[in-house]
mmCIF file of C-alpha atoms in Angstrom:
data_model
loop_
_atom_site.group_PDB
_atom_site.id
_atom_site.type_symbol
_atom_site.label_atom_id
_atom_site.label_comp_id
_atom_site.label_asym_id
_atom_site.label_seq_id
_atom_site.Cartn_x
_atom_site.Cartn_y
_atom_site.Cartn_z
ATOM 1 C CA UNK H 1 10.098 28.713 -44.098
ATOM 2 C CA UNK H 2 12.183 28.734 -40.911
ATOM 3 C CA UNK H 3 10.375 28.204 -37.625
ATOM 4 C CA UNK H 4 10.318 31.073 -35.124
ATOM 5 C CA UNK H 5 10.113 31.033 -31.334
ATOM 6 C CA UNK H 6 8.692 33.942 -29.373
ATOM 7 C CA UNK H 7 7.765 34.380 -25.719
ATOM 8 C CA UNK H 8 4.056 33.960 -25.171
ATOM 9 C CA UNK H 9 3.647 37.235 -23.329
ATOM 10 C CA UNK H 10 5.530 40.284 -22.087
ATOM 11 C CA UNK H 11 4.796 43.403 -20.073
ATOM 12 C CA UNK H 12 6.222 46.858 -20.595
ATOM 13 C CA UNK H 13 5.792 50.138 -18.735
ATOM 14 C CA UNK H 14 4.304 53.001 -20.711
ATOM 15 C CA UNK H 15 7.012 55.300 -22.040
ATOM 16 C CA UNK H 16 9.721 52.679 -21.788
ATOM 17 C CA UNK H 17 11.249 50.749 -24.647
ATOM 18 C CA UNK H 18 9.623 47.424 -25.467
ATOM 19 C CA UNK H 19 12.099 44.809 -26.675
ATOM 20 C CA UNK H 20 10.443 41.791 -28.261
ATOM 21 C CA UNK H 21 12.754 38.860 -29.012
ATOM 22 C CA UNK H 22 12.432 36.235 -31.710
ATOM 23 C CA UNK H 23 14.554 33.150 -32.260
ATOM 24 C CA UNK H 24 14.923 31.775 -35.781
ATOM 25 C CA UNK H 25 17.971 29.536 -35.513
ATOM 26 C CA UNK H 26 17.214 27.625 -38.724
ATOM 27 C CA UNK H 27 16.899 30.716 -40.908
ATOM 28 C CA UNK H 28 18.300 30.426 -44.417
ATOM 29 C CA UNK H 29 20.425 33.001 -46.173
ATOM 30 C CA UNK H 30 17.604 34.204 -48.405
ATOM 31 C CA UNK H 31 14.941 34.443 -45.718
ATOM 32 C CA UNK H 32 13.768 37.787 -44.407
ATOM 33 C CA UNK H 33 12.482 38.544 -40.929
ATOM 34 C CA UNK H 34 9.064 40.233 -40.865
ATOM 35 C CA UNK H 35 7.185 41.682 -37.933
ATOM 36 C CA UNK H 36 3.466 42.241 -37.762
ATOM 37 C CA UNK H 37 1.193 43.143 -34.900
ATOM 38 C CA UNK H 38 -2.486 42.629 -34.235
ATOM 39 C CA UNK H 39 -4.330 44.969 -31.973
ATOM 40 C CA UNK H 40 -7.450 43.476 -30.412
ATOM 41 C CA UNK H 41 -10.337 43.096 -32.874
ATOM 42 C CA UNK H 42 -8.315 44.452 -35.785
ATOM 43 C CA UNK H 43 -6.507 42.882 -38.705
ATOM 44 C CA UNK H 44 -2.749 42.320 -38.515
ATOM 45 C CA UNK H 45 -0.597 45.325 -39.349
ATOM 46 C CA UNK H 46 2.815 45.248 -41.020
ATOM 47 C CA UNK H 47 5.564 46.833 -38.900
ATOM 48 C CA UNK H 48 8.981 46.239 -40.421
ATOM 49 C CA UNK H 49 11.196 43.685 -42.101
ATOM 50 C CA UNK H 50 14.895 43.053 -42.675
ATOM 51 C CA UNK H 51 17.445 40.625 -44.080
ATOM 52 C CA UNK H 52 20.797 41.289 -42.411
ATOM 53 C CA UNK H 53 21.124 44.911 -41.478
ATOM 54 C CA UNK H 54 19.289 46.642 -38.708
ATOM 55 C CA UNK H 55 16.255 48.547 -39.892
ATOM 56 C CA UNK H 56 14.312 51.471 -38.511
ATOM 57 C CA UNK H 57 11.092 53.139 -39.530
ATOM 58 C CA UNK H 58 8.537 55.400 -37.922
ATOM 59 C CA UNK H 59 7.038 52.535 -35.966
ATOM 60 C CA UNK H 60 9.969 50.479 -34.703
ATOM 61 C CA UNK H 61 13.527 49.270 -35.025
ATOM 62 C CA UNK H 62 14.592 45.780 -35.978
ATOM 63 C CA UNK H 63 17.892 44.432 -34.694
ATOM 64 C CA UNK H 64 19.134 41.225 -36.325
ATOM 65 C CA UNK H 65 22.107 39.416 -34.811
ATOM 66 C CA UNK H 66 25.168 38.923 -36.949
ATOM 67 C CA UNK H 67 24.536 35.176 -37.286
ATOM 68 C CA UNK H 68 20.866 35.995 -38.075
ATOM 69 C CA UNK H 69 19.646 33.344 -35.660
ATOM 70 C CA UNK H 70 17.655 35.840 -33.642
ATOM 71 C CA UNK H 71 16.197 39.310 -33.824
ATOM 72 C CA UNK H 72 14.625 41.925 -31.585
ATOM 73 C CA UNK H 73 11.836 44.317 -32.383
ATOM 74 C CA UNK H 74 12.156 47.547 -30.449
ATOM 75 C CA UNK H 75 9.328 49.966 -29.791
ATOM 76 C CA UNK H 76 11.332 52.915 -28.428
ATOM 77 C CA UNK H 77 8.618 54.567 -26.342
ATOM 78 C CA UNK H 78 5.749 52.167 -25.817
ATOM 79 C CA UNK H 79 2.254 53.580 -25.391
ATOM 80 C CA UNK H 80 -0.956 51.923 -24.249
ATOM 81 C CA UNK H 81 -1.986 51.702 -27.900
ATOM 82 C CA UNK H 82 0.967 49.403 -28.565
ATOM 83 C CA UNK H 83 -0.736 46.663 -26.543
ATOM 84 C CA UNK H 84 -1.119 43.901 -29.122
ATOM 85 C CA UNK H 85 0.048 40.485 -30.274
ATOM 86 C CA UNK H 86 3.353 40.771 -32.140
ATOM 87 C CA UNK H 87 4.217 38.190 -34.772
ATOM 88 C CA UNK H 88 7.727 37.394 -35.978
ATOM 89 C CA UNK H 89 7.705 35.663 -39.368
ATOM 90 C CA UNK H 90 10.579 34.351 -41.430
ATOM 91 C CA UNK H 91 10.104 33.788 -45.123
ATOM 92 C CA UNK H 92 11.754 33.944 -48.499
ATOM 93 C CA UNK H 93 10.827 37.174 -50.256
ATOM 94 C CA UNK H 94 9.386 35.457 -53.291
ATOM 95 C CA UNK H 95 6.128 36.460 -54.919
ATOM 96 C CA UNK H 96 4.450 33.109 -54.484
ATOM 97 C CA UNK H 97 5.614 32.536 -50.936
ATOM 98 C CA UNK H 98 3.046 33.343 -48.314
ATOM 99 C CA UNK H 99 3.148 34.614 -44.753
ATOM 100 C CA UNK H 100 2.555 31.984 -42.074
ATOM 101 C CA UNK H 101 1.599 33.382 -38.667
ATOM 102 C CA UNK H 102 2.596 31.597 -35.467
ATOM 103 C CA UNK H 103 1.417 32.270 -31.928
ATOM 104 C CA UNK H 104 3.185 35.602 -31.451
ATOM 105 C CA UNK H 105 3.967 37.538 -28.278
ATOM 106 C CA UNK H 106 1.176 39.246 -26.397
ATOM 107 C CA UNK H 107 2.618 42.598 -25.296
ATOM 108 C CA UNK H 108 0.819 44.384 -22.510
ATOM 109 C CA UNK H 109 1.819 48.025 -22.036
ATOM 110 C CA UNK H 110 0.933 49.153 -18.543
ATOM 111 C CA UNK H 111 0.507 52.699 -17.216
ATOM 112 C CA UNK T 1 -6.858 55.153 -49.806
ATOM 113 C CA UNK T 2 -9.599 53.519 -47.768
ATOM 114 C CA UNK T 3 -7.637 50.335 -47.233
ATOM 115 C CA UNK T 4 -9.005 46.820 -47.579
ATOM 116 C CA UNK T 5 -12.743 46.844 -47.039
ATOM 117 C CA UNK T 6 -14.620 43.823 -45.777
ATOM 118 C CA UNK T 7 -18.303 43.194 -45.265
ATOM 119 C CA UNK T 8 -20.183 42.302 -43.244
ATOM 120 C CA UNK T 9 -18.251 43.088 -40.076
ATOM 121 C CA UNK T 10 -20.418 40.709 -38.101
ATOM 122 C CA UNK T 11 -22.592 37.850 -39.256
ATOM 123 C CA UNK T 12 -24.700 35.537 -37.142
ATOM 124 C CA UNK T 13 -26.372 32.673 -38.926
ATOM 125 C CA UNK T 14 -27.807 29.258 -38.282
ATOM 126 C CA UNK T 15 -26.192 25.999 -39.191
ATOM 127 C CA UNK T 16 -26.921 24.996 -42.755
ATOM 128 C CA UNK T 17 -27.310 28.515 -44.078
ATOM 129 C CA UNK T 18 -25.166 29.980 -46.829
ATOM 130 C CA UNK T 19 -22.697 32.689 -45.829
ATOM 131 C CA UNK T 20 -21.007 35.111 -48.211
ATOM 132 C CA UNK T 21 -18.167 37.330 -47.086
ATOM 133 C CA UNK T 22 -16.976 40.174 -49.279
ATOM 134 C CA UNK T 23 -13.706 41.965 -49.797
ATOM 135 C CA UNK T 24 -12.559 44.993 -51.742
ATOM 136 C CA UNK T 25 -8.750 45.111 -51.963
ATOM 137 C CA UNK T 26 -6.639 48.234 -52.173
ATOM 138 C CA UNK T 27 -6.703 49.648 -55.672
ATOM 139 C CA UNK T 28 -3.690 48.565 -57.679
ATOM 140 C CA UNK T 29 -2.894 45.557 -55.532
ATOM 141 C CA UNK T 30 -2.691 42.380 -57.568
ATOM 142 C CA UNK T 31 -2.581 39.805 -54.751
ATOM 143 C CA UNK T 32 -5.525 39.023 -52.532
ATOM 144 C CA UNK T 33 -5.563 36.657 -49.563
ATOM 145 C CA UNK T 34 -8.250 35.148 -47.359
ATOM 146 C CA UNK T 35 -7.242 34.187 -43.802
ATOM 147 C CA UNK T 36 -9.258 32.681 -40.971
ATOM 148 C CA UNK T 37 -8.518 33.240 -37.283
ATOM 149 C CA UNK T 38 -9.684 31.150 -34.364
ATOM 150 C CA UNK T 39 -8.459 30.851 -30.808
ATOM 151 C CA UNK T 40 -7.492 27.228 -31.348
ATOM 152 C CA UNK T 41 -5.698 27.498 -34.691
ATOM 153 C CA UNK T 42 -4.605 31.108 -34.889
ATOM 154 C CA UNK T 43 -4.316 32.779 -38.290
ATOM 155 C CA UNK T 44 -4.594 30.356 -41.204
ATOM 156 C CA UNK T 45 -4.233 31.156 -44.894
ATOM 157 C CA UNK T 46 -7.205 29.772 -46.797
ATOM 158 C CA UNK T 47 -6.592 30.868 -50.380
ATOM 159 C CA UNK T 48 -4.863 33.545 -52.386
ATOM 160 C CA UNK T 49 -5.319 35.105 -55.808
ATOM 161 C CA UNK T 50 -2.909 36.767 -58.195
ATOM 162 C CA UNK T 51 -4.420 38.959 -60.890
ATOM 163 C CA UNK T 52 -7.855 37.529 -60.057
ATOM 164 C CA UNK T 53 -6.701 33.925 -60.580
ATOM 165 C CA UNK T 54 -6.704 31.503 -57.622
ATOM 166 C CA UNK T 55 -3.137 30.344 -57.092
ATOM 167 C CA UNK T 56 -3.201 28.228 -53.947
ATOM 168 C CA UNK T 57 -6.366 27.001 -52.257
ATOM 169 C CA UNK T 58 -4.715 24.258 -50.221
ATOM 170 C CA UNK T 59 -5.805 25.964 -47.016
ATOM 171 C CA UNK T 60 -9.495 25.803 -47.824
ATOM 172 C CA UNK T 61 -10.853 23.404 -45.216
ATOM 173 C CA UNK T 62 -13.332 21.506 -47.384
ATOM 174 C CA UNK T 63 -15.672 21.681 -50.334
ATOM 175 C CA UNK T 64 -18.174 23.736 -48.387
ATOM 176 C CA UNK T 65 -15.788 26.675 -48.822
ATOM 177 C CA UNK T 66 -15.363 28.472 -52.124
ATOM 178 C CA UNK T 67 -13.785 31.762 -53.127
ATOM 179 C CA UNK T 68 -14.032 33.869 -56.230
ATOM 180 C CA UNK T 69 -12.481 37.019 -57.583
ATOM 181 C CA UNK T 70 -14.522 38.155 -60.590
ATOM 182 C CA UNK T 71 -12.506 41.350 -60.998
ATOM 183 C CA UNK T 72 -9.577 43.213 -59.506
ATOM 184 C CA UNK T 73 -11.713 45.101 -57.020
ATOM 185 C CA UNK T 74 -13.904 42.401 -55.523
ATOM 186 C CA UNK T 75 -13.655 38.955 -53.972
ATOM 187 C CA UNK T 76 -16.055 36.685 -52.127
ATOM 188 C CA UNK T 77 -15.637 33.805 -49.726
ATOM 189 C CA UNK T 78 -18.678 31.571 -49.547
ATOM 190 C CA UNK T 79 -19.532 28.840 -47.064
ATOM 191 C CA UNK T 80 -22.381 26.545 -48.004
ATOM 192 C CA UNK T 81 -23.696 24.958 -45.868
ATOM 193 C CA UNK T 82 -22.259 26.627 -42.788
ATOM 194 C CA UNK T 83 -21.452 24.710 -39.607
ATOM 195 C CA UNK T 84 -20.758 25.878 -36.032
ATOM 196 C CA UNK T 85 -17.077 25.005 -36.400
ATOM 197 C CA UNK T 86 -16.830 27.636 -39.139
ATOM 198 C CA UNK T 87 -17.277 30.324 -36.497
ATOM 199 C CA UNK T 88 -14.194 32.531 -36.738
ATOM 200 C CA UNK T 89 -12.925 35.905 -37.860
ATOM 201 C CA UNK T 90 -12.228 35.937 -41.579
ATOM 202 C CA UNK T 91 -9.647 38.423 -42.823
ATOM 203 C CA UNK T 92 -8.992 39.595 -46.321
ATOM 204 C CA UNK T 93 -5.607 41.080 -47.207
ATOM 205 C CA UNK T 94 -4.000 42.481 -50.320
ATOM 206 C CA UNK T 95 -0.576 43.532 -51.526
ATOM 207 C CA UNK T 96 1.123 44.882 -54.571
ATOM 208 C CA UNK T 97 3.791 43.250 -56.679
ATOM 209 C CA UNK T 98 7.284 43.826 -55.354
ATOM 210 C CA UNK T 99 6.319 44.400 -51.727
ATOM 211 C CA UNK T 100 6.050 40.691 -51.178
ATOM 212 C CA UNK T 101 5.900 40.651 -47.398
ATOM 213 C CA UNK T 102 3.792 43.717 -46.750
ATOM 214 C CA UNK T 103 0.205 42.636 -46.551
ATOM 215 C CA UNK T 104 -2.590 45.089 -45.834
ATOM 216 C CA UNK T 105 -5.399 43.498 -43.869
ATOM 217 C CA UNK T 106 -9.019 44.459 -43.593
ATOM 218 C CA UNK T 107 -10.859 44.737 -40.288
ATOM 219 C CA UNK T 108 -12.231 41.229 -40.610
ATOM 220 C CA UNK T 109 -15.655 39.614 -40.693
ATOM 221 C CA UNK T 110 -16.672 37.909 -37.470
ATOM 222 C CA UNK T 111 -18.841 34.897 -38.282
ATOM 223 C CA UNK T 112 -20.923 33.072 -35.709
ATOM 224 C CA UNK T 113 -22.746 29.939 -36.794
ATOM 225 C CA UNK T 114 -25.325 28.755 -34.289
#
């Protein structure tokens, strides 16, 4: 699986958009980008994933650059409850291929 | 659905004792995963099952660790004998066929070995 690079930490003001970047310059054509988050003392939670096109769901939007070498997870209106570690993971969507978690970005949403 | 259920939530034991962690996956999910999380090493995959059969246990640290899945609704992770370096949060996760990247995690079992 391609290696990902994320900032160690970020701050965001409550109510503002949180934009979390992820670099995956060695991504292959059949690798998807997945985002998970882990709120303190809880298990990781799936957020969203995509291959080429931008994706949006009730939690977030995922913007993938045209060359697919980087992506941005957008939380449109961050709340205090969005404070968490956010993991960007790149993997082939194959049944036997597992998720490998890196260090992630610690997002702190401040009032 | 109640989600993935793990027990116990917290376990404190002494070195050398046997520890058994339990997991009930989401009904209908045919993949089950055991992860371990520490400050030093982050989230590590220990083992996963497909249709109750262990597929990859290469992440299991050593022979003191064993995992079983006797049926589709129950799995155990056992450490015998336990050591202080086994102190960690152990997560169980499950997913269904087809949704290959969407894992559902339990709340974790926090193990402290004194």
